[in-house]
Short mmCIF file of C-alpha atoms in Angstrom, two decimals:
data_model
loop_
_atom_site.label_atom_id
_atom_site.label_comp_id
_atom_site.label_asym_id
_atom_site.label_seq_id
_atom_site.Cartn_x
_atom_site.Cartn_y
_atom_site.Cartn_z
CA MET A 1 133.36 107.03 -72.90
CA PRO A 2 131.18 104.08 -74.27
CA SER A 3 128.03 104.98 -76.37
CA PRO A 4 124.75 104.93 -74.43
CA ARG A 5 123.80 101.61 -75.98
CA ALA A 6 127.12 100.07 -74.95
CA LEU A 7 126.72 101.41 -71.37
CA GLU A 8 123.09 99.92 -71.28
CA ALA A 9 124.50 96.63 -72.36
CA LEU A 10 127.17 96.63 -69.84
CA VAL A 11 124.85 97.61 -66.93
CA LYS A 12 122.17 95.19 -67.88
CA SER A 13 124.89 92.31 -68.30
CA CYS A 14 126.24 92.95 -64.91
CA LEU A 15 122.88 93.04 -63.16
CA LEU A 16 121.76 89.96 -64.97
CA THR A 17 124.79 88.22 -64.02
CA LEU A 18 124.24 89.14 -60.39
CA ASN A 19 120.68 88.15 -60.63
CA ASP A 20 121.78 84.74 -61.86
CA ALA A 21 124.14 84.35 -59.02
CA ILE A 22 121.41 85.32 -56.51
CA VAL A 23 118.86 82.92 -57.98
CA THR A 24 121.13 79.93 -58.32
CA GLY A 25 123.20 80.61 -54.95
CA ASN A 26 126.42 80.08 -57.25
CA PHE A 27 128.53 83.33 -57.41
CA THR A 28 131.37 81.59 -59.42
CA VAL A 29 130.45 83.24 -62.76
CA PHE A 30 129.65 86.57 -61.23
CA HIS A 31 133.09 86.49 -59.42
CA ALA A 32 134.86 85.55 -62.66
CA LYS A 33 133.48 88.70 -64.49
CA LEU A 34 134.60 91.14 -61.72
CA SER A 35 137.82 93.13 -62.14
CA LYS A 36 141.12 91.41 -60.95
CA PRO A 37 141.67 93.57 -57.92
CA PHE A 38 138.06 92.76 -56.75
CA ARG A 39 138.32 89.08 -57.47
CA GLN A 40 141.50 89.05 -55.42
CA GLN A 41 139.72 90.77 -52.41
CA TYR A 42 136.43 88.74 -52.43
CA SER A 43 135.84 85.09 -52.89
CA PRO A 44 132.46 83.69 -54.40
CA GLU A 45 131.64 82.60 -51.02
CA GLN A 46 131.95 86.18 -49.66
CA LEU A 47 129.90 87.45 -52.39
CA ALA A 48 127.34 84.82 -51.58
CA GLU A 49 127.38 86.09 -48.09
CA VAL A 50 127.03 89.88 -49.04
CA PHE A 51 124.16 89.16 -51.20
CA LYS A 52 122.52 86.60 -48.92
CA SER A 53 119.66 89.19 -47.94
CA PHE A 54 118.82 89.61 -51.69
CA ALA A 55 118.37 85.73 -52.02
CA LYS A 56 116.15 85.57 -48.79
CA LYS A 57 113.75 88.02 -50.54
CA ASN A 58 113.26 85.58 -53.45
CA ILE A 59 113.24 88.50 -55.98
CA ASP A 60 114.06 87.72 -59.63
CA TYR A 61 115.61 90.78 -61.39
CA ASP A 62 115.35 89.24 -64.87
CA VAL A 63 112.79 92.02 -65.60
CA ILE A 64 115.70 94.46 -65.80
CA ALA A 65 116.50 93.13 -69.43
CA SER A 66 113.05 94.39 -70.52
CA PHE A 67 113.48 97.99 -69.17
CA PRO A 68 114.19 100.61 -71.75
CA ARG A 69 117.16 102.73 -71.37
CA PRO A 70 116.20 105.80 -69.29
CA THR A 71 116.88 109.19 -70.94
CA ILE A 72 118.69 111.59 -68.72
CA PRO A 73 118.53 115.31 -69.60
CA ARG A 74 121.78 117.07 -70.27
CA ARG A 75 122.93 119.63 -67.70
CA ARG A 76 123.19 123.04 -68.82
CA SER A 77 126.37 124.79 -68.87
CA MET A 78 127.12 127.61 -66.49
CA ALA A 79 127.25 130.04 -69.57
CA THR A 80 123.83 128.99 -70.42
CA ALA A 81 122.58 128.95 -66.80
CA SER A 82 123.56 132.58 -66.24
CA SER A 83 121.20 133.60 -69.03
CA TRP A 84 118.13 132.27 -67.20
#
């Protein structure tokens, strides 16, 4: 499993690439970064169609880059939970 910082970078990179595609209407780069099976199933044009409603709202998601990584509390194990 990647470190929390690496996961944050991966998620933000994906979301910002999607944002760029939505803002510009050009899904070529976003498409190129997808996994091969996903690329084979969906063309850049199909992705543009899927995310058309996002573009119509004129929302720019660049602000995602400035958000701090959320902290998620660890779940207690069943052994710990039974001692409550």
